Short mmCIF file of N, CA and C in Angstrom, two decimals:
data_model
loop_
_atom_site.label_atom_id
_atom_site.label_comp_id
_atom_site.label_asym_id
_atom_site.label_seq_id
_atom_site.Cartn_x
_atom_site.Cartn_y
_atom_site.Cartn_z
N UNK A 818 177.11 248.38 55.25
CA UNK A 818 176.49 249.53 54.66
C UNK A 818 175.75 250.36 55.69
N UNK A 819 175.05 249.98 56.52
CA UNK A 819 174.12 250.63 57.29
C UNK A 819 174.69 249.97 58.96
N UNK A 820 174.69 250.80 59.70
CA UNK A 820 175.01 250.57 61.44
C UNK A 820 174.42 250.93 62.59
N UNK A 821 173.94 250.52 63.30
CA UNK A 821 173.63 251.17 64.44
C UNK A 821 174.02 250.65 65.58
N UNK A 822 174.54 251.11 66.40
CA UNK A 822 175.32 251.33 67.68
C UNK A 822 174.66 252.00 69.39
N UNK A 823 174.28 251.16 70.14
CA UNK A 823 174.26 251.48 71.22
C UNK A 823 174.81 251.84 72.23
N UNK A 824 174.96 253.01 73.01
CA UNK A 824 175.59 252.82 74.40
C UNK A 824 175.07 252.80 75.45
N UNK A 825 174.58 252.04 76.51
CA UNK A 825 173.81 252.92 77.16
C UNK A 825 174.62 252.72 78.43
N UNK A 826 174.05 253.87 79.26
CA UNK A 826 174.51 254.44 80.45
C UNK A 826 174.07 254.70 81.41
N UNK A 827 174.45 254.39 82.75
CA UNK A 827 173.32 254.32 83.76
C UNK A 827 174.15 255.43 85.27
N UNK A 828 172.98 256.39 85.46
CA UNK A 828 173.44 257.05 86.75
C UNK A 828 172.91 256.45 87.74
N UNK A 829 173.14 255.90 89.27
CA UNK A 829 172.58 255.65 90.35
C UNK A 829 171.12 254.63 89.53
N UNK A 830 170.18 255.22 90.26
CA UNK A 830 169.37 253.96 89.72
C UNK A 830 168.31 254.95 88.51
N UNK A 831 168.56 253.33 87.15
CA UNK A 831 168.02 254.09 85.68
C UNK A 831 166.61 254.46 85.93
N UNK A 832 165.77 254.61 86.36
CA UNK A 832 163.93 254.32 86.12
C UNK A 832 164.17 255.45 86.22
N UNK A 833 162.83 256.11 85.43
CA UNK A 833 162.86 257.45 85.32
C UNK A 833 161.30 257.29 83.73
N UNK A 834 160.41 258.31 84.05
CA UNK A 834 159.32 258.44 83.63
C UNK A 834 158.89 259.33 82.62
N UNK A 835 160.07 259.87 82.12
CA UNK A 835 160.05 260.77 80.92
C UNK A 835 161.90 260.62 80.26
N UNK A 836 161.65 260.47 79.01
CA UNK A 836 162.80 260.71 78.13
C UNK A 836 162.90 261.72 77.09
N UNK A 837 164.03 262.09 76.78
CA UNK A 837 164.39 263.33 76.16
C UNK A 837 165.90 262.84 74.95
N UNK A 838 165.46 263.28 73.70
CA UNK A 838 165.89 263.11 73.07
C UNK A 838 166.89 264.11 71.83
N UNK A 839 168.12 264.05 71.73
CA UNK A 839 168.62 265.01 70.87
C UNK A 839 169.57 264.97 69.87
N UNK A 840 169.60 265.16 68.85
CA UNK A 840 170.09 264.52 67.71
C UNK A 840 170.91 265.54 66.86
N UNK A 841 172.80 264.92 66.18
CA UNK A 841 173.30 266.05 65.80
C UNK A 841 173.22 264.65 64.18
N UNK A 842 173.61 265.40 63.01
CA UNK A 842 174.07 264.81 62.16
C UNK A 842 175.39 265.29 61.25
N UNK A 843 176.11 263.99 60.95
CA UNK A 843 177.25 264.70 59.74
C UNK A 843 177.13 264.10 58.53
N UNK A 844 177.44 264.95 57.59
CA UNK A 844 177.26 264.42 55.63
C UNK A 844 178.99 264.77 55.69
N UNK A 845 179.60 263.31 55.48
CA UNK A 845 180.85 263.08 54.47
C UNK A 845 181.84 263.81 55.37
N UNK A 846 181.41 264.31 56.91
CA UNK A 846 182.66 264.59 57.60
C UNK A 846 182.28 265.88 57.43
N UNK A 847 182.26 266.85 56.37
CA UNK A 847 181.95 268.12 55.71
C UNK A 847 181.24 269.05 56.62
N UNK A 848 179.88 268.47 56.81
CA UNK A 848 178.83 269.62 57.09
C UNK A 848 178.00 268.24 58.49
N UNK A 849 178.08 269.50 59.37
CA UNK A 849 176.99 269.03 61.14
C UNK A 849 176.13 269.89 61.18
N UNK A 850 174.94 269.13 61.51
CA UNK A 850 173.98 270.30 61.75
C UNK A 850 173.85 269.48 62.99
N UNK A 851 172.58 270.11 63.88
CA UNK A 851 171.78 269.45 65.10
C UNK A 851 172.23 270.00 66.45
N UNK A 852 172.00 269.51 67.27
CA UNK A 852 172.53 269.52 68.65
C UNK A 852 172.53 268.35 69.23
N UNK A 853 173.27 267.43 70.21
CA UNK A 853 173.24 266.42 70.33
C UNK A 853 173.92 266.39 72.01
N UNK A 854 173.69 267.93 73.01
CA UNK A 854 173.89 267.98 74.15
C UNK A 854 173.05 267.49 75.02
N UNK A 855 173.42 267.36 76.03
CA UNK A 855 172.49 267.14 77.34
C UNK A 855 171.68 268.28 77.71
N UNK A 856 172.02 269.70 77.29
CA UNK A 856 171.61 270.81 77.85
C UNK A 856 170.09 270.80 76.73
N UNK A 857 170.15 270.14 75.71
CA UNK A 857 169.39 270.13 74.77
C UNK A 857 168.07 269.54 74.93
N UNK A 858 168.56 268.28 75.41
CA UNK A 858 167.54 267.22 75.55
C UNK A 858 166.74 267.53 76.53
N UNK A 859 167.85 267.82 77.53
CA UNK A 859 166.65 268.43 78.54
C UNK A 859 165.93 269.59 78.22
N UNK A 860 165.99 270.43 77.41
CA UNK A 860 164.96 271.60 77.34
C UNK A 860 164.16 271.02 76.51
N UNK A 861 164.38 269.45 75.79
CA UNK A 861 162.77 269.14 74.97
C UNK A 861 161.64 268.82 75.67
N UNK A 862 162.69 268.07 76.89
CA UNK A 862 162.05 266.83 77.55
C UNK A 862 161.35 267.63 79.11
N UNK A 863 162.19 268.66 78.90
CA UNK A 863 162.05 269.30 80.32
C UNK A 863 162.51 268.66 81.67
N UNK A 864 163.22 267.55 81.33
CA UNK A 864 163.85 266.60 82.28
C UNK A 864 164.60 267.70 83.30
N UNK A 865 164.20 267.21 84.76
CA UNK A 865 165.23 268.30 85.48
C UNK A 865 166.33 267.18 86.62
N UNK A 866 165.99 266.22 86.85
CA UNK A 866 166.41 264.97 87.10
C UNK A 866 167.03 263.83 85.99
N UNK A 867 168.28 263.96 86.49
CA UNK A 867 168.43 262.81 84.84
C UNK A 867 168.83 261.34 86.03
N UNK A 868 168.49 260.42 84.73
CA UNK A 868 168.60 258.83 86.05
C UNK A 868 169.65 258.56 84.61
N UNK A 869 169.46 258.37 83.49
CA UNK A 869 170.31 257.71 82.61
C UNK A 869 170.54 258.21 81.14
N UNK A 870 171.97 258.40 80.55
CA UNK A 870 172.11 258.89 79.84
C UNK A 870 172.36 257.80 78.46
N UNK A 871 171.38 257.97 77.45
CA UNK A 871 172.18 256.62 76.33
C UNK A 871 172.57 257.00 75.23
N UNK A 872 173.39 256.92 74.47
CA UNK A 872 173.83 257.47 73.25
C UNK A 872 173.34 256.39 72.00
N UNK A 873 172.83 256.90 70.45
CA UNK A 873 172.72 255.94 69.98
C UNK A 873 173.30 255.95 68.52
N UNK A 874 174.39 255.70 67.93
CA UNK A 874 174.35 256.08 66.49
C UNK A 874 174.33 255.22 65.52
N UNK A 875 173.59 255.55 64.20
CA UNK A 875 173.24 255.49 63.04
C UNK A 875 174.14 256.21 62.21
N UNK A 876 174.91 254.77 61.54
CA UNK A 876 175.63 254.72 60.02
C UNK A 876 175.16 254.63 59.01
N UNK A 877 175.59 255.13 57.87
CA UNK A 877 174.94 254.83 56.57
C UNK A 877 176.52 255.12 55.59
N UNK A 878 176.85 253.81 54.79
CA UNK A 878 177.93 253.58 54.50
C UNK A 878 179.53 254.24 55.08
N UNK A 879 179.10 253.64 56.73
CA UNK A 879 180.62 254.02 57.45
C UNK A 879 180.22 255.41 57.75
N UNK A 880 180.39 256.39 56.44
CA UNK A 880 180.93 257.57 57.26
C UNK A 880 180.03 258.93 56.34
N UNK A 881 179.06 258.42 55.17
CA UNK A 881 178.32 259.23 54.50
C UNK A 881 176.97 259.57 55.11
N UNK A 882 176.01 259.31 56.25
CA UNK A 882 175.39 259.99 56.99
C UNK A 882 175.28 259.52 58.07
N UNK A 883 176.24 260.44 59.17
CA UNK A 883 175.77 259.59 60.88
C UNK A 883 175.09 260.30 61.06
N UNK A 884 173.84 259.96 61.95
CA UNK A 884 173.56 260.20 63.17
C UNK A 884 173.64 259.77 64.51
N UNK A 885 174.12 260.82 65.51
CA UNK A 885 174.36 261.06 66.65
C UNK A 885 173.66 261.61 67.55
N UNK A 886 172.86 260.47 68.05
CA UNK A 886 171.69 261.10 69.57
C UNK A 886 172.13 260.65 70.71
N UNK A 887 171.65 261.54 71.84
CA UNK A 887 171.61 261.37 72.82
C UNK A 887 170.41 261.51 73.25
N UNK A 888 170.09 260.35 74.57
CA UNK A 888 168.76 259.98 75.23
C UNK A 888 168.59 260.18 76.43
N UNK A 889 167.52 260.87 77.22
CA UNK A 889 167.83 260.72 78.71
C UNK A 889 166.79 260.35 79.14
N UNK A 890 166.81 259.69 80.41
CA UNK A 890 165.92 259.16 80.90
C UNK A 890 165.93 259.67 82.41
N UNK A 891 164.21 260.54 82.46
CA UNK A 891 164.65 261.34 84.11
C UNK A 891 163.33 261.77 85.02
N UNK A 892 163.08 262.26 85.39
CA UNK A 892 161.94 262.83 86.16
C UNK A 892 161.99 264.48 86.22
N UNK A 893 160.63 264.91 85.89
CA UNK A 893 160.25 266.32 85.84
C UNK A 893 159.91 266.98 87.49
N UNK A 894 160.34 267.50 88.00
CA UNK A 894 159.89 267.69 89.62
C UNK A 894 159.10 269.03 89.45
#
């Protein structure tokens, strides 16, 4: 009924002192709202250095509400 799914992903070396987060969702395949880019996350996070990128999604019966984020992990210079 319910899922969640990790990926995570590592550039060169992960440490990094600020994360940035961005999130798209779909209802029934039908209707996406959100943003769930890299170009995104970084304008929350202000990340201008990225060390690692992780994806994370959230099921709710298979295929009636995902969510789809992406995480970064980076340094502000």
């Amino acid at each position: 009924m319910y899922r969640e799914d990790n990926y995570p992903g590592k550039l060169g070396k992960a440490e990094g002192n600020v994360q940035g987060k961005a999130c798209a969702f779909s209802y029934l395949f039908l209707v996406s709202t959100g943003d769930a880019s890299i170009e995104e996350a970084k304008r929350v996070s202000k990340i201008t250095k990225i060390r690692s990128i992780d994806i994370q999604v959230h099921s709710i019966l298979t295929f009636f509400i995902i969510r789809h984020c992406l995480i970064l992990t980076g340094e502000i210079e």
